[in-house]
mmCIF file of N, CA and C in Angstrom:
data_model
loop_
_atom_site.group_PDB
_atom_site.id
_atom_site.type_symbol
_atom_site.label_atom_id
_atom_site.label_comp_id
_atom_site.label_asym_id
_atom_site.label_seq_id
_atom_site.Cartn_x
_atom_site.Cartn_y
_atom_site.Cartn_z
ATOM 1 N N MET A 6 35.807 31.967 40.416
ATOM 2 C CA MET A 6 35.502 30.867 39.526
ATOM 3 C C MET A 6 34.035 30.894 39.098
ATOM 4 N N LYS A 7 33.144 31.110 40.084
ATOM 5 C CA LYS A 7 31.726 31.172 39.766
ATOM 6 C C LYS A 7 31.433 32.320 38.809
ATOM 7 N N THR A 8 32.149 33.414 38.961
ATOM 8 C CA THR A 8 31.951 34.580 38.109
ATOM 9 C C THR A 8 32.296 34.245 36.663
ATOM 10 N N TRP A 9 33.399 33.509 36.476
ATOM 11 C CA TRP A 9 33.811 33.134 35.116
ATOM 12 C C TRP A 9 32.780 32.200 34.465
ATOM 13 N N ILE A 10 32.275 31.247 35.223
ATOM 14 C CA ILE A 10 31.268 30.313 34.692
ATOM 15 C C ILE A 10 29.999 31.072 34.333
ATOM 16 N N LEU A 11 29.570 31.974 35.214
ATOM 17 C CA LEU A 11 28.379 32.774 34.964
ATOM 18 C C LEU A 11 28.571 33.664 33.738
ATOM 19 N N ALA A 12 29.728 34.282 33.608
ATOM 20 C CA ALA A 12 30.009 35.155 32.465
ATOM 21 C C ALA A 12 30.015 34.346 31.167
ATOM 22 N N GLY A 13 30.613 33.159 31.205
ATOM 23 C CA GLY A 13 30.634 32.301 30.007
ATOM 24 C C GLY A 13 29.236 31.858 29.609
ATOM 25 N N THR A 14 28.443 31.483 30.586
ATOM 26 C CA THR A 14 27.067 31.049 30.316
ATOM 27 C C THR A 14 26.252 32.189 29.725
ATOM 28 N N LEU A 15 26.372 33.381 30.279
ATOM 29 C CA LEU A 15 25.648 34.541 29.754
ATOM 30 C C LEU A 15 26.112 34.880 28.329
ATOM 31 N N GLY A 16 27.391 34.731 28.085
ATOM 32 C CA GLY A 16 27.920 35.006 26.746
ATOM 33 C C GLY A 16 27.352 34.042 25.705
ATOM 34 N N VAL A 17 27.275 32.764 26.056
ATOM 35 C CA VAL A 17 26.712 31.764 25.140
ATOM 36 C C VAL A 17 25.239 32.056 24.897
ATOM 37 N N CYS A 18 24.504 32.392 25.945
ATOM 38 C CA CYS A 18 23.076 32.712 25.795
ATOM 39 C C CYS A 18 22.875 33.922 24.895
ATOM 40 N N ALA A 19 23.735 34.922 25.026
ATOM 41 C CA ALA A 19 23.626 36.114 24.186
ATOM 42 C C ALA A 19 23.875 35.770 22.718
ATOM 43 N N LEU A 20 24.864 34.920 22.461
ATOM 44 C CA LEU A 20 25.131 34.502 21.084
ATOM 45 C C LEU A 20 23.962 33.728 20.500
ATOM 46 N N LEU A 21 23.373 32.842 21.275
ATOM 47 C CA LEU A 21 22.219 32.072 20.803
ATOM 48 C C LEU A 21 21.027 32.967 20.529
ATOM 49 N N ALA A 22 20.780 33.933 21.386
ATOM 50 C CA ALA A 22 19.665 34.856 21.188
ATOM 51 C C ALA A 22 19.879 35.684 19.928
ATOM 52 N N ASN A 23 21.117 36.117 19.691
ATOM 53 C CA ASN A 23 21.427 36.891 18.494
ATOM 54 C C ASN A 23 21.253 36.053 17.234
ATOM 55 N N ALA A 24 21.625 34.797 17.282
ATOM 56 C CA ALA A 24 21.506 33.911 16.121
ATOM 57 C C ALA A 24 20.046 33.667 15.757
ATOM 58 N N GLN A 25 19.166 33.726 16.727
ATOM 59 C CA GLN A 25 17.759 33.489 16.453
ATOM 60 C C GLN A 25 17.062 34.716 15.897
ATOM 61 N N SER A 26 17.651 35.876 16.007
ATOM 62 C CA SER A 26 16.973 37.092 15.575
ATOM 63 C C SER A 26 17.685 37.767 14.409
ATOM 64 N N LEU A 27 18.182 36.989 13.463
ATOM 65 C CA LEU A 27 18.834 37.570 12.297
ATOM 66 C C LEU A 27 17.799 38.236 11.399
ATOM 67 N N PRO A 28 18.135 39.345 10.797
ATOM 68 C CA PRO A 28 17.199 39.966 9.859
ATOM 69 C C PRO A 28 17.019 39.073 8.629
ATOM 70 N N ASP A 29 15.897 39.285 7.910
ATOM 71 C CA ASP A 29 15.577 38.464 6.743
ATOM 72 C C ASP A 29 16.689 38.444 5.702
ATOM 73 N N SER A 30 17.419 39.538 5.576
ATOM 74 C CA SER A 30 18.476 39.595 4.571
ATOM 75 C C SER A 30 19.625 38.650 4.885
ATOM 76 N N GLN A 31 19.722 38.176 6.130
ATOM 77 C CA GLN A 31 20.801 37.288 6.519
ATOM 78 C C GLN A 31 20.335 35.838 6.725
ATOM 79 N N THR A 32 19.088 35.551 6.395
ATOM 80 C CA THR A 32 18.599 34.181 6.528
ATOM 81 C C THR A 32 18.612 33.507 5.172
ATOM 82 N N VAL A 33 18.701 32.201 5.196
ATOM 83 C CA VAL A 33 18.741 31.426 3.971
ATOM 84 C C VAL A 33 17.495 30.545 3.921
ATOM 85 N N VAL A 34 16.781 30.588 2.815
ATOM 86 C CA VAL A 34 15.626 29.728 2.631
ATOM 87 C C VAL A 34 16.045 28.596 1.706
ATOM 88 N N ILE A 35 15.920 27.373 2.190
ATOM 89 C CA ILE A 35 16.281 26.207 1.397
ATOM 90 C C ILE A 35 15.015 25.681 0.754
ATOM 91 N N PRO A 36 14.942 25.644 -0.579
ATOM 92 C CA PRO A 36 13.724 25.167 -1.215
ATOM 93 C C PRO A 36 13.452 23.725 -0.821
ATOM 94 N N GLY A 37 12.233 23.463 -0.397
ATOM 95 C CA GLY A 37 11.882 22.128 0.081
ATOM 96 C C GLY A 37 11.580 21.174 -1.052
ATOM 97 N N GLY A 38 12.036 19.952 -0.919
ATOM 98 C CA GLY A 38 11.700 18.923 -1.869
ATOM 99 C C GLY A 38 10.430 18.211 -1.455
ATOM 100 N N ARG A 39 9.986 18.429 -0.224
ATOM 101 C CA ARG A 39 8.819 17.730 0.279
ATOM 102 C C ARG A 39 7.606 18.646 0.233
ATOM 103 N N LEU A 40 6.489 18.049 -0.125
ATOM 104 C CA LEU A 40 5.227 18.766 -0.090
ATOM 105 C C LEU A 40 4.731 18.792 1.350
ATOM 106 N N GLN A 41 4.162 19.887 1.762
ATOM 107 C CA GLN A 41 3.673 20.014 3.137
ATOM 108 C C GLN A 41 2.152 20.135 3.190
ATOM 109 N N THR A 42 1.578 20.902 2.287
ATOM 110 C CA THR A 42 0.137 21.145 2.299
ATOM 111 C C THR A 42 -0.391 21.111 0.877
ATOM 112 N N ILE A 43 -1.692 21.036 0.769
ATOM 113 C CA ILE A 43 -2.335 21.071 -0.548
ATOM 114 C C ILE A 43 -2.896 22.478 -0.733
ATOM 115 N N GLU A 44 -2.158 23.297 -1.435
ATOM 116 C CA GLU A 44 -2.541 24.686 -1.673
ATOM 117 C C GLU A 44 -2.466 24.993 -3.157
ATOM 118 N N LEU A 45 -3.415 25.779 -3.637
ATOM 119 C CA LEU A 45 -3.346 26.237 -5.023
ATOM 120 C C LEU A 45 -2.220 27.263 -5.128
ATOM 121 N N PRO A 46 -1.453 27.213 -6.205
ATOM 122 C CA PRO A 46 -0.347 28.168 -6.338
ATOM 123 C C PRO A 46 -0.861 29.580 -6.618
ATOM 124 N N ALA A 47 -0.100 30.567 -6.201
ATOM 125 C CA ALA A 47 -0.455 31.959 -6.486
ATOM 126 C C ALA A 47 -0.445 32.195 -7.991
ATOM 127 N N HIS A 48 0.483 31.542 -8.692
ATOM 128 C CA HIS A 48 0.601 31.655 -10.137
ATOM 129 C C HIS A 48 0.720 30.255 -10.717
ATOM 130 N N ARG A 49 -0.132 29.963 -11.692
ATOM 131 C CA ARG A 49 -0.072 28.660 -12.345
ATOM 132 C C ARG A 49 1.136 28.589 -13.255
ATOM 133 N N HIS A 50 1.682 27.399 -13.367
ATOM 134 C CA HIS A 50 2.772 27.132 -14.301
ATOM 135 C C HIS A 50 2.127 26.532 -15.541
ATOM 136 N N PHE A 51 2.150 27.261 -16.660
ATOM 137 C CA PHE A 51 1.524 26.740 -17.871
ATOM 138 C C PHE A 51 2.307 25.535 -18.375
ATOM 139 N N MET A 52 1.590 24.466 -18.683
ATOM 140 C CA MET A 52 2.201 23.252 -19.199
ATOM 141 C C MET A 52 1.387 22.793 -20.404
ATOM 142 N N SER A 53 2.042 22.710 -21.540
ATOM 143 C CA SER A 53 1.364 22.238 -22.748
ATOM 144 C C SER A 53 1.193 20.727 -22.698
ATOM 145 N N ALA A 54 0.406 20.207 -23.613
ATOM 146 C CA ALA A 54 0.205 18.754 -23.687
ATOM 147 C C ALA A 54 1.529 18.040 -23.932
ATOM 148 N N GLN A 55 2.403 18.639 -24.742
ATOM 149 C CA GLN A 55 3.702 18.026 -25.014
ATOM 150 C C GLN A 55 4.576 17.996 -23.768
ATOM 151 N N GLU A 56 4.532 19.046 -22.964
ATOM 152 C CA GLU A 56 5.327 19.081 -21.734
ATOM 153 C C GLU A 56 4.779 18.096 -20.700
ATOM 154 N N PHE A 57 3.458 17.883 -20.721
ATOM 155 C CA PHE A 57 2.828 16.973 -19.769
ATOM 156 C C PHE A 57 2.987 15.508 -20.177
ATOM 157 N N ALA A 58 3.230 15.253 -21.446
ATOM 158 C CA ALA A 58 3.281 13.880 -21.975
ATOM 159 C C ALA A 58 4.180 12.937 -21.160
ATOM 160 N N PRO A 59 5.376 13.327 -20.752
ATOM 161 C CA PRO A 59 6.219 12.395 -19.993
ATOM 162 C C PRO A 59 5.615 11.984 -18.644
ATOM 163 N N PHE A 60 4.687 12.775 -18.111
ATOM 164 C CA PHE A 60 4.091 12.489 -16.806
ATOM 165 C C PHE A 60 2.875 11.558 -16.908
ATOM 166 N N ARG A 61 2.296 11.429 -18.095
ATOM 167 C CA ARG A 61 1.091 10.598 -18.252
ATOM 168 C C ARG A 61 1.385 9.150 -17.896
ATOM 169 N N GLY A 62 0.393 8.482 -17.325
ATOM 170 C CA GLY A 62 0.533 7.069 -17.013
ATOM 171 C C GLY A 62 0.244 6.778 -15.559
ATOM 172 N N GLY A 63 0.619 5.583 -15.128
ATOM 173 C CA GLY A 63 0.362 5.140 -13.766
ATOM 174 C C GLY A 63 1.639 5.105 -12.943
ATOM 175 N N TYR A 64 1.500 5.416 -11.662
ATOM 176 C CA TYR A 64 2.619 5.423 -10.721
ATOM 177 C C TYR A 64 2.224 4.629 -9.484
ATOM 178 N N ALA A 65 3.001 3.627 -9.144
ATOM 179 C CA ALA A 65 2.751 2.856 -7.925
ATOM 180 C C ALA A 65 3.141 3.718 -6.727
ATOM 181 N N LEU A 66 2.264 3.755 -5.744
ATOM 182 C CA LEU A 66 2.533 4.493 -4.522
ATOM 183 C C LEU A 66 3.053 3.540 -3.457
ATOM 184 N N ALA A 67 3.744 4.078 -2.487
ATOM 185 C CA ALA A 67 4.341 3.258 -1.436
ATOM 186 C C ALA A 67 3.296 2.485 -0.633
ATOM 187 N N ASN A 68 2.034 2.953 -0.624
ATOM 188 C CA ASN A 68 0.997 2.271 0.149
ATOM 189 C C ASN A 68 0.261 1.203 -0.671
ATOM 190 N N GLY A 69 0.709 0.953 -1.904
ATOM 191 C CA GLY A 69 0.097 -0.072 -2.747
ATOM 192 C C GLY A 69 -0.940 0.448 -3.719
ATOM 193 N N GLN A 70 -1.376 1.678 -3.573
ATOM 194 C CA GLN A 70 -2.331 2.259 -4.508
ATOM 195 C C GLN A 70 -1.592 2.731 -5.759
ATOM 196 N N VAL A 71 -2.357 3.112 -6.788
ATOM 197 C CA VAL A 71 -1.761 3.592 -8.031
ATOM 198 C C VAL A 71 -2.316 4.972 -8.356
ATOM 199 N N LEU A 72 -1.425 5.901 -8.663
ATOM 200 C CA LEU A 72 -1.783 7.240 -9.116
ATOM 201 C C LEU A 72 -1.779 7.227 -10.630
ATOM 202 N N TYR A 73 -2.871 7.692 -11.248
ATOM 203 C CA TYR A 73 -2.968 7.766 -12.704
ATOM 204 C C TYR A 73 -3.064 9.228 -13.122
ATOM 205 N N LEU A 74 -2.277 9.607 -14.126
ATOM 206 C CA LEU A 74 -2.322 10.950 -14.694
ATOM 207 C C LEU A 74 -2.668 10.847 -16.171
ATOM 208 N N ARG A 75 -3.567 11.713 -16.616
ATOM 209 C CA ARG A 75 -3.929 11.755 -18.037
ATOM 210 C C ARG A 75 -4.241 13.194 -18.399
ATOM 211 N N ASN A 76 -4.318 13.434 -19.708
ATOM 212 C CA ASN A 76 -4.719 14.764 -20.159
ATOM 213 C C ASN A 76 -5.696 14.639 -21.319
ATOM 214 N N ALA A 77 -6.408 15.709 -21.566
ATOM 215 C CA ALA A 77 -7.337 15.804 -22.686
ATOM 216 C C ALA A 77 -7.109 17.156 -23.339
ATOM 217 N N GLY A 78 -7.052 17.175 -24.639
ATOM 218 C CA GLY A 78 -6.792 18.416 -25.348
ATOM 219 C C GLY A 78 -5.338 18.533 -25.733
ATOM 220 N N SER A 79 -5.079 19.258 -26.798
ATOM 221 C CA SER A 79 -3.710 19.383 -27.275
ATOM 222 C C SER A 79 -3.154 20.790 -27.092
ATOM 223 N N ILE A 80 -4.018 21.763 -26.943
ATOM 224 C CA ILE A 80 -3.555 23.136 -26.715
ATOM 225 C C ILE A 80 -3.902 23.493 -25.279
ATOM 226 N N GLY A 81 -2.898 23.724 -24.468
ATOM 227 C CA GLY A 81 -3.153 24.006 -23.059
ATOM 228 C C GLY A 81 -3.848 22.821 -22.412
ATOM 229 N N ALA A 82 -3.121 21.809 -22.152
ATOM 230 C CA ALA A 82 -3.659 20.524 -21.709
ATOM 231 C C ALA A 82 -4.568 20.651 -20.494
ATOM 232 N N PHE A 83 -5.705 19.955 -20.555
ATOM 233 C CA PHE A 83 -6.530 19.740 -19.369
ATOM 234 C C PHE A 83 -5.989 18.469 -18.745
ATOM 235 N N MET A 84 -5.496 18.573 -17.526
ATOM 236 C CA MET A 84 -4.816 17.452 -16.888
ATOM 237 C C MET A 84 -5.676 16.917 -15.745
ATOM 238 N N TYR A 85 -5.626 15.590 -15.573
ATOM 239 C CA TYR A 85 -6.442 14.929 -14.558
ATOM 240 C C TYR A 85 -5.609 13.907 -13.801
ATOM 241 N N ALA A 86 -5.978 13.693 -12.532
ATOM 242 C CA ALA A 86 -5.316 12.692 -11.692
ATOM 243 C C ALA A 86 -6.378 11.943 -10.904
ATOM 244 N N ARG A 87 -6.096 10.666 -10.666
ATOM 245 C CA ARG A 87 -6.950 9.867 -9.777
ATOM 246 C C ARG A 87 -6.090 8.812 -9.121
ATOM 247 N N ILE A 88 -6.550 8.334 -7.998
ATOM 248 C CA ILE A 88 -5.881 7.247 -7.291
ATOM 249 C C ILE A 88 -6.806 6.043 -7.343
ATOM 250 N N ASP A 89 -6.266 4.932 -7.851
ATOM 251 C CA ASP A 89 -7.037 3.699 -8.052
ATOM 252 C C ASP A 89 -8.327 4.028 -8.816
ATOM 253 N N ASN A 90 -9.453 3.578 -8.313
ATOM 254 C CA ASN A 90 -10.734 3.822 -8.986
ATOM 255 C C ASN A 90 -11.520 4.946 -8.337
ATOM 256 N N GLN A 91 -10.825 5.813 -7.626
ATOM 257 C CA GLN A 91 -11.487 6.936 -6.970
ATOM 258 C C GLN A 91 -11.849 8.013 -7.983
ATOM 259 N N GLU A 92 -12.478 9.037 -7.498
ATOM 260 C CA GLU A 92 -12.902 10.169 -8.318
ATOM 261 C C GLU A 92 -11.700 10.835 -8.991
ATOM 262 N N GLU A 93 -11.900 11.261 -10.228
ATOM 263 C CA GLU A 93 -10.847 11.959 -10.970
ATOM 264 C C GLU A 93 -10.861 13.435 -10.576
ATOM 265 N N HIS A 94 -9.671 14.040 -10.507
ATOM 266 C CA HIS A 94 -9.529 15.440 -10.115
ATOM 267 C C HIS A 94 -8.820 16.200 -11.229
ATOM 268 N N ARG A 95 -9.329 17.362 -11.577
ATOM 269 C CA ARG A 95 -8.632 18.220 -12.546
ATOM 270 C C ARG A 95 -7.454 18.851 -11.821
ATOM 271 N N ILE A 96 -6.283 18.785 -12.453
ATOM 272 C CA ILE A 96 -5.072 19.309 -11.832
ATOM 273 C C ILE A 96 -4.465 20.411 -12.691
ATOM 274 N N ILE A 97 -3.653 21.234 -12.050
ATOM 275 C CA ILE A 97 -2.870 22.252 -12.744
ATOM 276 C C ILE A 97 -1.418 22.077 -12.309
ATOM 277 N N ALA A 98 -0.528 22.557 -13.130
ATOM 278 C CA ALA A 98 0.892 22.518 -12.777
ATOM 279 C C ALA A 98 1.196 23.713 -11.877
ATOM 280 N N SER A 99 1.906 23.441 -10.784
ATOM 281 C CA SER A 99 2.342 24.534 -9.918
ATOM 282 C C SER A 99 3.819 24.842 -10.150
ATOM 283 N N ARG A 100 4.547 23.858 -10.686
ATOM 284 C CA ARG A 100 5.939 23.997 -11.128
ATOM 285 C C ARG A 100 6.117 23.007 -12.266
ATOM 286 N N ASN A 101 7.322 22.886 -12.788
ATOM 287 C CA ASN A 101 7.536 21.967 -13.908
ATOM 288 C C ASN A 101 7.497 20.503 -13.490
ATOM 289 N N ASP A 102 7.463 20.206 -12.181
ATOM 290 C CA ASP A 102 7.389 18.823 -11.712
ATOM 291 C C ASP A 102 6.329 18.615 -10.636
ATOM 292 N N SER A 103 5.486 19.618 -10.414
ATOM 293 C CA SER A 103 4.500 19.556 -9.330
ATOM 294 C C SER A 103 3.121 19.944 -9.827
ATOM 295 N N PHE A 104 2.117 19.281 -9.263
ATOM 296 C CA PHE A 104 0.739 19.483 -9.682
ATOM 297 C C PHE A 104 -0.150 19.542 -8.451
ATOM 298 N N VAL A 105 -1.270 20.237 -8.573
ATOM 299 C CA VAL A 105 -2.241 20.316 -7.488
ATOM 300 C C VAL A 105 -3.641 20.264 -8.091
ATOM 301 N N ALA A 106 -4.546 19.562 -7.403
ATOM 302 C CA ALA A 106 -5.931 19.469 -7.856
ATOM 303 C C ALA A 106 -6.642 20.779 -7.551
ATOM 304 N N LEU A 107 -7.488 21.198 -8.484
ATOM 305 C CA LEU A 107 -8.229 22.442 -8.286
ATOM 306 C C LEU A 107 -9.136 22.370 -7.063
ATOM 307 N N ASP A 108 -9.599 21.159 -6.695
ATOM 308 C CA ASP A 108 -10.438 21.003 -5.512
ATOM 309 C C ASP A 108 -9.618 20.796 -4.240
ATOM 310 N N ARG A 109 -8.300 20.892 -4.345
ATOM 311 C CA ARG A 109 -7.348 20.782 -3.234
ATOM 312 C C ARG A 109 -7.451 19.447 -2.502
ATOM 313 N N GLN A 110 -7.760 18.381 -3.233
ATOM 314 C CA GLN A 110 -7.815 17.053 -2.648
ATOM 315 C C GLN A 110 -6.527 16.269 -2.883
ATOM 316 N N LEU A 111 -5.736 16.680 -3.871
ATOM 317 C CA LEU A 111 -4.480 16.007 -4.213
ATOM 318 C C LEU A 111 -3.407 17.036 -4.534
ATOM 319 N N ALA A 112 -2.175 16.675 -4.242
ATOM 320 C CA ALA A 112 -1.011 17.434 -4.700
ATOM 321 C C ALA A 112 0.081 16.407 -4.933
ATOM 322 N N MET A 113 0.902 16.629 -5.936
ATOM 323 C CA MET A 113 1.957 15.670 -6.221
ATOM 324 C C MET A 113 3.186 16.351 -6.784
ATOM 325 N N ARG A 114 4.330 15.757 -6.455
ATOM 326 C CA ARG A 114 5.614 16.153 -7.034
ATOM 327 C C ARG A 114 6.184 14.888 -7.651
ATOM 328 N N ILE A 115 6.510 14.953 -8.935
ATOM 329 C CA ILE A 115 7.001 13.781 -9.649
ATOM 330 C C ILE A 115 8.362 14.100 -10.243
ATOM 331 N N ASP A 116 9.369 13.362 -9.791
ATOM 332 C CA ASP A 116 10.729 13.534 -10.283
ATOM 333 C C ASP A 116 11.020 12.440 -11.306
ATOM 334 N N LEU A 117 11.019 12.813 -12.585
ATOM 335 C CA LEU A 117 11.371 11.869 -13.647
ATOM 336 C C LEU A 117 12.882 11.945 -13.829
ATOM 337 N N ARG A 118 13.573 10.893 -13.473
ATOM 338 C CA ARG A 118 15.041 10.892 -13.496
ATOM 339 C C ARG A 118 15.569 10.413 -14.839
ATOM 340 N N ASP A 119 16.784 10.801 -15.150
ATOM 341 C CA ASP A 119 17.417 10.450 -16.421
ATOM 342 C C ASP A 119 17.568 8.939 -16.614
ATOM 343 N N ASP A 120 17.708 8.197 -15.516
ATOM 344 C CA ASP A 120 17.886 6.743 -15.632
ATOM 345 C C ASP A 120 16.563 5.995 -15.777
ATOM 346 N N GLY A 121 15.446 6.735 -15.879
ATOM 347 C CA GLY A 121 14.133 6.118 -16.059
ATOM 348 C C GLY A 121 13.397 5.862 -14.766
ATOM 349 N N SER A 122 14.068 6.024 -13.631
ATOM 350 C CA SER A 122 13.384 5.829 -12.352
ATOM 351 C C SER A 122 12.562 7.065 -12.010
ATOM 352 N N VAL A 123 11.705 6.910 -11.035
ATOM 353 C CA VAL A 123 10.802 7.984 -10.639
ATOM 354 C C VAL A 123 10.882 8.180 -9.136
ATOM 355 N N GLY A 124 10.839 9.410 -8.708
ATOM 356 C CA GLY A 124 10.765 9.746 -7.287
ATOM 357 C C GLY A 124 9.666 10.762 -7.090
ATOM 358 N N GLY A 125 9.429 11.105 -5.873
ATOM 359 C CA GLY A 125 8.426 12.118 -5.586
ATOM 360 C C GLY A 125 7.460 11.670 -4.518
ATOM 361 N N GLU A 126 6.367 12.391 -4.413
ATOM 362 C CA GLU A 126 5.384 12.091 -3.391
ATOM 363 C C GLU A 126 4.022 12.637 -3.787
ATOM 364 N N VAL A 127 3.011 12.110 -3.105
ATOM 365 C CA VAL A 127 1.629 12.520 -3.321
ATOM 366 C C VAL A 127 1.023 12.857 -1.970
ATOM 367 N N LEU A 128 0.306 13.967 -1.917
ATOM 368 C CA LEU A 128 -0.483 14.307 -0.740
ATOM 369 C C LEU A 128 -1.942 14.118 -1.110
ATOM 370 N N MET A 129 -2.709 13.479 -0.218
ATOM 371 C CA MET A 129 -4.121 13.254 -0.469
ATOM 372 C C MET A 129 -4.912 13.678 0.760
ATOM 373 N N GLN A 130 -5.949 14.468 0.543
ATOM 374 C CA GLN A 130 -6.823 14.889 1.628
ATOM 375 C C GLN A 130 -7.692 13.710 2.052
ATOM 376 N N MET A 131 -7.612 13.338 3.312
ATOM 377 C CA MET A 131 -8.386 12.228 3.846
ATOM 378 C C MET A 131 -9.537 12.793 4.670
ATOM 379 N N PRO A 132 -10.763 12.291 4.469
ATOM 380 C CA PRO A 132 -11.906 12.802 5.233
ATOM 381 C C PRO A 132 -11.867 12.313 6.680
ATOM 382 N N ALA A 133 -12.648 12.957 7.522
ATOM 383 C CA ALA A 133 -12.784 12.502 8.906
ATOM 384 C C ALA A 133 -13.382 11.099 8.881
ATOM 385 N N GLU A 134 -13.005 10.301 9.879
ATOM 386 C CA GLU A 134 -13.430 8.900 9.896
ATOM 387 C C GLU A 134 -13.805 8.494 11.312
ATOM 388 N N LYS A 135 -14.911 7.774 11.443
ATOM 389 C CA LYS A 135 -15.324 7.266 12.750
ATOM 390 C C LYS A 135 -14.867 5.816 12.862
ATOM 391 N N LEU A 136 -14.104 5.517 13.908
ATOM 392 C CA LEU A 136 -13.589 4.182 14.127
ATOM 393 C C LEU A 136 -14.620 3.321 14.845
ATOM 394 N N ALA A 137 -14.431 2.009 14.803
ATOM 395 C CA ALA A 137 -15.346 1.079 15.464
ATOM 396 C C ALA A 137 -15.410 1.353 16.968
ATOM 397 N N SER A 138 -14.335 1.867 17.536
ATOM 398 C CA SER A 138 -14.299 2.164 18.968
ATOM 399 C C SER A 138 -15.121 3.394 19.324
ATOM 400 N N GLY A 139 -15.578 4.119 18.298
ATOM 401 C CA GLY A 139 -16.327 5.354 18.534
ATOM 402 C C GLY A 139 -15.461 6.596 18.433
ATOM 403 N N ASP A 140 -14.135 6.419 18.428
ATOM 404 C CA ASP A 140 -13.227 7.554 18.273
ATOM 405 C C ASP A 140 -13.338 8.109 16.865
ATOM 406 N N ILE A 141 -13.081 9.383 16.732
ATOM 407 C CA ILE A 141 -13.131 10.036 15.423
ATOM 408 C C ILE A 141 -11.732 10.483 15.042
ATOM 409 N N VAL A 142 -11.304 10.082 13.856
ATOM 410 C CA VAL A 142 -10.036 10.544 13.303
ATOM 411 C C VAL A 142 -10.368 11.773 12.461
ATOM 412 N N PRO A 143 -9.828 12.947 12.811
ATOM 413 C CA PRO A 143 -10.167 14.158 12.061
ATOM 414 C C PRO A 143 -9.624 14.114 10.628
ATOM 415 N N ALA A 144 -10.195 14.948 9.773
ATOM 416 C CA ALA A 144 -9.692 15.075 8.400
ATOM 417 C C ALA A 144 -8.223 15.462 8.461
ATOM 418 N N HIS A 145 -7.443 14.887 7.555
ATOM 419 C CA HIS A 145 -6.008 15.167 7.546
ATOM 420 C C HIS A 145 -5.438 14.932 6.154
ATOM 421 N N VAL A 146 -4.212 15.369 5.962
ATOM 422 C CA VAL A 146 -3.504 15.169 4.697
ATOM 423 C C VAL A 146 -2.544 14.003 4.881
ATOM 424 N N GLN A 147 -2.651 13.024 3.995
ATOM 425 C CA GLN A 147 -1.777 11.848 4.044
ATOM 426 C C GLN A 147 -0.712 11.975 2.964
ATOM 427 N N SER A 148 0.537 11.719 3.324
ATOM 428 C CA SER A 148 1.645 11.753 2.377
ATOM 429 C C SER A 148 2.031 10.356 1.979
ATOM 430 N N MET A 149 2.205 10.116 0.660
ATOM 431 C CA MET A 149 2.609 8.822 0.145
ATOM 432 C C MET A 149 3.747 9.026 -0.836
ATOM 433 N N GLY A 150 4.767 8.225 -0.728
ATOM 434 C CA GLY A 150 5.885 8.290 -1.656
ATOM 435 C C GLY A 150 5.568 7.538 -2.943
ATOM 436 N N LEU A 151 6.187 7.951 -4.039
ATOM 437 C CA LEU A 151 6.079 7.225 -5.299
ATOM 438 C C LEU A 151 7.068 6.084 -5.257
ATOM 439 N N ALA A 152 6.587 4.871 -5.498
ATOM 440 C CA ALA A 152 7.446 3.697 -5.424
ATOM 441 C C ALA A 152 8.059 3.373 -6.796
ATOM 442 N N SER A 153 7.275 3.446 -7.852
ATOM 443 C CA SER A 153 7.777 3.138 -9.194
ATOM 444 C C SER A 153 6.770 3.589 -10.222
ATOM 445 N N ARG A 154 7.135 3.396 -11.471
ATOM 446 C CA ARG A 154 6.239 3.731 -12.571
ATOM 447 C C ARG A 154 5.877 2.503 -13.318
#
């Protein structure tokens, strides 16, 4: 009886080990809808002023702040983003619905839905902060969802 239990346990372990070591050709990469880091894309996605037009305006964030997007120029739009009254950042398109600041302080994905609603998220680089207790909160990336337009 012990032999059968041991053999079954070893068999399950072997299957699990094999499942973890599949070659790349047998793995599936699921494109993420969530932003993880603020990185400049290897290749920029060119977006004209006309393509950027639907994204212009203000977006309420889940934390109560407002993200503003604007552009300047009509040929090869210069695009800018800011949160509330903070510093404006020049942004580039990384995909047809995603943007990143050239200074890597902001990244955003904006889903403009057919019913007029908006989804997506914003990543913002937060500086290190010293608390009243003397503790230091290290620099980090904060994620905020888009609440509405």
